Tab-separated table of C-alpha atoms in Angstrom:
chain	number	residue	atom	x	y	z
A	109	GLY	CA	114.969	88.642	120.704
A	110	ALA	CA	115.538	84.790	120.088
A	111	VAL	CA	114.751	83.796	116.295
A	112	VAL	CA	113.456	80.366	114.973
A	113	SER	CA	113.921	80.067	110.862
A	114	GLN	CA	112.356	77.192	108.860
A	115	HIS	CA	113.195	76.312	105.584
A	116	PRO	CA	111.784	75.857	102.888
A	117	SER	CA	108.883	78.451	103.595
A	118	ARG	CA	106.699	76.843	100.794
A	119	VAL	CA	107.277	73.316	99.390
A	120	ILE	CA	105.229	71.624	96.477
A	121	CYS	CA	105.584	68.055	95.672
A	122	LYS	CA	104.052	64.914	93.893
A	123	SER	CA	102.431	62.518	95.710
A	124	GLY	CA	104.817	59.852	97.100
A	125	THR	CA	107.668	61.819	97.599
A	126	SER	CA	109.293	63.113	100.715
A	127	VAL	CA	109.909	65.947	102.048
A	128	LYS	CA	111.940	67.268	104.816
A	129	ILE	CA	111.565	70.477	106.768
A	130	GLU	CA	114.405	72.239	108.880
A	131	CYS	CA	113.888	74.167	112.066
A	132	ARG	CA	116.910	76.259	113.396
A	133	SER	CA	117.159	78.178	116.472
A	134	LEU	CA	119.605	81.446	115.195
A	135	ASP	CA	120.700	82.842	118.568
A	136	PHE	CA	120.428	80.112	121.369
A	137	GLN	CA	120.442	76.457	122.266
A	138	ALA	CA	117.052	74.550	121.779
A	139	THR	CA	116.902	72.277	124.508
A	140	THR	CA	113.157	71.006	123.061
A	141	MET	CA	111.605	71.542	119.636
A	142	PHE	CA	108.125	71.153	119.036
A	143	TRP	CA	106.562	70.135	115.613
A	144	TYR	CA	102.865	71.707	115.096
A	145	ARG	CA	100.499	71.093	112.106
A	146	GLN	CA	97.662	73.407	111.334
A	147	PHE	CA	94.829	72.700	108.845
A	148	PRO	CA	92.827	76.060	107.424
A	149	LYS	CA	91.042	77.652	109.861
A	150	GLN	CA	91.822	75.058	112.635
A	151	SER	CA	94.132	75.280	115.767
A	152	LEU	CA	97.838	74.592	115.581
A	153	MET	CA	97.833	70.864	116.667
A	154	LEU	CA	101.033	69.492	118.399
A	155	MET	CA	102.573	66.567	116.302
A	156	ALA	CA	105.507	65.846	118.447
A	157	THR	CA	107.984	66.860	120.943
A	158	SER	CA	111.537	66.541	120.354
A	159	ASN	CA	114.972	66.729	122.744
A	160	GLU	CA	118.443	67.144	121.510
A	161	GLY	CA	120.023	63.413	121.024
A	162	SER	CA	116.821	61.369	121.722
A	163	LYS	CA	113.909	59.850	120.144
A	164	ALA	CA	110.728	62.292	119.506
A	165	THR	CA	107.938	61.997	121.490
A	166	TYR	CA	104.690	61.441	119.470
A	167	GLU	CA	101.390	62.605	120.145
A	168	GLN	CA	98.417	60.071	119.601
A	169	GLY	CA	97.145	59.571	116.124
A	170	VAL	CA	100.679	61.020	114.950
A	171	GLU	CA	102.611	58.189	112.339
A	172	LYS	CA	106.187	58.021	113.656
A	173	ASP	CA	107.193	56.255	110.761
A	174	LYS	CA	105.587	58.838	108.322
A	175	PHE	CA	106.731	62.001	110.134
A	176	LEU	CA	110.218	61.239	110.990
A	177	ILE	CA	111.922	64.064	113.163
A	178	ASN	CA	115.560	64.370	114.273
A	179	HIS	CA	117.001	66.720	116.555
A	180	ALA	CA	120.581	66.355	115.807
A	181	SER	CA	121.741	69.265	117.144
A	182	LEU	CA	120.854	71.961	120.049
A	183	THR	CA	120.022	74.491	117.072
A	184	LEU	CA	118.556	72.313	114.577
A	185	SER	CA	115.532	69.712	114.155
A	186	THR	CA	114.120	68.338	111.055
A	187	LEU	CA	110.776	66.900	110.260
A	188	THR	CA	110.759	64.684	106.983
A	189	VAL	CA	107.475	63.731	105.633
A	190	THR	CA	107.514	60.426	104.175
A	191	SER	CA	105.452	59.464	100.849
A	192	ALA	CA	103.543	62.472	101.392
A	193	HIS	CA	99.958	62.514	100.056
A	194	PRO	CA	97.470	65.075	99.372
A	195	GLU	CA	96.198	64.628	102.830
A	196	ASP	CA	99.410	65.582	104.374
A	197	SER	CA	99.371	69.121	102.726
A	198	SER	CA	99.205	71.819	105.670
A	199	PHE	CA	101.074	74.283	107.166
A	200	TYR	CA	103.892	72.642	109.815
A	201	ILE	CA	105.184	75.265	112.364
A	202	CYS	CA	107.989	74.500	114.822
A	203	SER	CA	108.843	76.120	118.004
A	204	ALA	CA	112.107	76.439	119.938
A	205	ALA	CA	112.473	76.191	123.639
A	206	PRO	CA	115.563	77.145	125.669
A	207	THR	CA	114.200	75.327	128.593
A	208	PRO	CA	113.224	71.636	128.944
A	209	ASN	CA	109.573	72.817	129.917
A	210	ALA	CA	107.170	74.769	127.430
A	211	ASP	CA	107.024	78.037	129.401
A	212	THR	CA	109.226	80.144	126.945
A	213	GLN	CA	108.535	78.953	123.058
A	214	TYR	CA	110.003	80.934	119.953
A	215	PHE	CA	107.955	79.796	116.916
A	216	GLY	CA	109.148	79.637	113.562
A	217	PRO	CA	107.413	81.473	110.438
A	218	GLY	CA	106.141	78.172	109.282
A	219	THR	CA	106.160	76.005	106.126
A	220	ARG	CA	103.410	75.538	103.639
A	221	LEU	CA	103.395	71.815	102.130
A	222	THR	CA	101.287	71.276	99.227
A	223	VAL	CA	101.126	67.487	97.720
A	224	LEU	CA	99.706	67.002	94.526
B	274	LYS	CA	84.235	71.157	125.159
B	275	ASN	CA	87.858	72.361	123.938
B	276	GLU	CA	90.062	72.819	127.201
B	277	VAL	CA	90.728	76.561	125.939
B	278	GLU	CA	87.896	78.627	124.705
B	279	GLN	CA	88.512	81.566	122.568
B	280	SER	CA	85.622	84.844	122.273
B	281	PRO	CA	84.665	86.375	120.094
B	282	GLN	CA	85.703	83.970	116.908
B	283	ASN	CA	85.878	86.934	114.914
B	284	LEU	CA	85.935	90.602	115.228
B	285	THR	CA	85.892	93.542	113.127
B	286	ALA	CA	86.880	97.141	114.269
B	287	GLN	CA	87.237	100.395	113.402
B	288	GLU	CA	90.886	102.113	113.351
B	289	GLY	CA	91.296	103.831	116.773
B	290	GLU	CA	88.805	101.446	119.206
B	291	PHE	CA	89.594	99.607	122.225
B	292	ILE	CA	89.572	96.198	121.366
B	293	THR	CA	89.227	93.211	123.813
B	294	ILE	CA	89.724	89.653	123.182
B	295	ASN	CA	88.673	86.884	125.547
B	296	CYS	CA	90.389	83.358	126.634
B	297	SER	CA	88.775	80.585	128.762
B	298	TYR	CA	90.257	77.577	130.269
B	299	SER	CA	89.082	74.483	131.889
B	300	VAL	CA	92.164	73.171	133.040
B	301	GLY	CA	95.046	74.138	135.726
B	302	ILE	CA	97.871	75.595	134.185
B	303	SER	CA	101.222	76.979	134.546
B	304	ALA	CA	101.281	79.617	131.976
B	305	LEU	CA	99.171	81.013	129.449
B	306	HIS	CA	100.555	82.720	125.961
B	307	TRP	CA	98.904	85.046	123.343
B	308	LEU	CA	100.027	84.623	119.845
B	309	GLN	CA	99.569	86.392	116.819
B	310	GLN	CA	99.392	84.618	113.591
B	311	HIS	CA	99.197	87.054	110.740
B	312	PRO	CA	97.922	85.907	107.353
B	313	GLY	CA	101.238	84.438	105.811
B	314	GLY	CA	101.113	81.922	109.066
B	315	GLY	CA	103.816	83.168	110.920
B	316	ILE	CA	103.528	83.427	114.540
B	317	VAL	CA	104.502	85.500	116.852
B	318	SER	CA	104.594	85.173	120.850
B	319	LEU	CA	103.096	88.558	122.107
B	320	PHE	CA	103.021	87.468	125.923
B	321	MET	CA	103.661	84.817	128.408
B	322	LEU	CA	101.490	85.241	131.705
B	323	SER	CA	101.211	83.331	134.859
B	324	SER	CA	99.731	85.713	137.029
B	325	GLY	CA	98.839	89.306	136.966
B	326	LYS	CA	99.056	91.725	133.917
B	327	LYS	CA	101.714	92.815	131.304
B	328	LYS	CA	102.207	95.757	128.975
B	329	HIS	CA	103.830	96.019	125.485
B	330	GLY	CA	103.450	99.083	123.707
B	331	ARG	CA	99.348	99.513	122.648
B	332	LEU	CA	99.133	95.831	123.739
B	333	ILE	CA	98.117	94.602	127.354
B	334	ALA	CA	97.387	91.087	128.845
B	335	THR	CA	95.733	89.808	131.930
B	336	ILE	CA	94.974	86.754	133.614
B	337	ASN	CA	92.999	85.784	136.780
B	338	ILE	CA	93.991	82.569	137.559
B	339	GLN	CA	91.049	82.131	139.997
B	340	GLU	CA	88.390	82.405	137.145
B	341	LYS	CA	90.598	80.244	134.494
B	342	HIS	CA	90.379	83.480	132.269
B	343	SER	CA	92.888	85.935	130.100
B	344	SER	CA	92.357	88.970	128.280
B	345	LEU	CA	94.171	90.837	125.554
B	346	HIS	CA	93.489	94.285	125.222
B	347	ILE	CA	94.583	96.368	122.275
B	348	THR	CA	94.641	100.184	122.715
B	349	ALA	CA	94.220	102.410	119.632
B	350	SER	CA	93.641	99.855	117.268
B	351	HIS	CA	95.504	100.004	113.844
B	352	PRO	CA	94.809	98.319	110.454
B	353	ARG	CA	98.144	96.556	110.696
B	354	ASP	CA	96.778	94.609	113.998
B	355	SER	CA	94.803	92.526	111.905
B	356	ALA	CA	95.712	89.175	112.343
B	357	VAL	CA	94.344	85.987	114.187
B	358	TYR	CA	95.070	86.129	117.767
B	359	ILE	CA	95.197	82.537	119.469
B	360	CYS	CA	95.576	81.823	123.025
B	361	ALA	CA	97.581	78.706	124.478
B	362	VAL	CA	97.964	77.200	127.948
B	363	ILE	CA	100.446	74.915	128.865
B	364	GLN	CA	98.676	72.520	131.806
B	365	GLY	CA	100.278	72.422	135.199
B	366	GLY	CA	102.747	69.434	135.175
B	367	SER	CA	102.776	69.445	131.382
B	368	GLU	CA	105.161	70.838	128.822
B	369	LYS	CA	102.985	70.787	126.180
B	370	LEU	CA	100.675	74.015	124.764
B	371	VAL	CA	96.867	73.342	124.004
B	372	PHE	CA	95.883	75.874	121.894
B	373	GLY	CA	92.440	77.953	121.438
B	374	LYS	CA	91.005	78.134	117.821
B	375	GLY	CA	91.973	81.758	117.492
B	376	MET	CA	90.059	84.762	117.140
B	377	LYS	CA	90.639	86.791	113.658
B	378	LEU	CA	90.562	90.357	113.744
B	379	THR	CA	90.209	92.916	111.074
B	380	VAL	CA	90.989	96.720	111.968
B	381	ASN	CA	89.560	98.934	108.985
B	382	PRO	CA	91.073	102.076	108.278
C-alpha cells in the first residue's frame, strides 16, 4: 500500500523558534498534499491544501505567514511553523493524494509539536 | 450542528463482541472514509465508500446514501482493535475531507 512518512515524529522547541515538518510520499507521486492539525480529543482540522509547484490554499483562520507550506516536488511537502508559541503545540498530520481530488488520501503518522 | 456526527462517542466492549460504529452526515457527499487512529496518533485509512458495502478481514463498512448514514462493523473484536475510529466525508464538488469527532473504542480482554 501507499506509504506517507513524516519527520520528525516529535519535536520540542522553545517559544519564538521555527520548526519545519516534512511530509513525504514514499512510493507514489502526490498531486495534492493536505496538512491537518489535531488538538487533544478534537477532530482533525484541515489547515491547508497544497499542490506541487503552486501556492497553498489556506483554510479560514489559518495564518499563511505563520504556517508556511512548500510543496516543492511531487513527493515532498513541508510545513514550517514560524515563531512558534505554546498555543501552536498540537499534533500535525499530513496526507497525500495521488489524484487532484481527495477521494483517496494516505495519511502520515503525524508530528507531535510541543512549544515550551 | 456538525456536518458529520458519530455515535457513540465512547464504547467499551469485551473481546469477541460484535461492534457497530455509526456515522451520520448532513451534506451531499462524493465519498466517505473510515479512519483508525491509534493512541500514538497515526492514522490508517480503513475504507473509502461511495455506495454499498465493503469488507476487509473482520471489518465491514456500509453506507446508505439516501439516509446519509454509514456504519462500521467489527466482528470478533480484539483488544488490538482499541483505537479512535473517525468518519470523514468529502462534500460533493469539494476536495476536502470533513471529519467527525471520532469514537473511542476500548476492547477489554
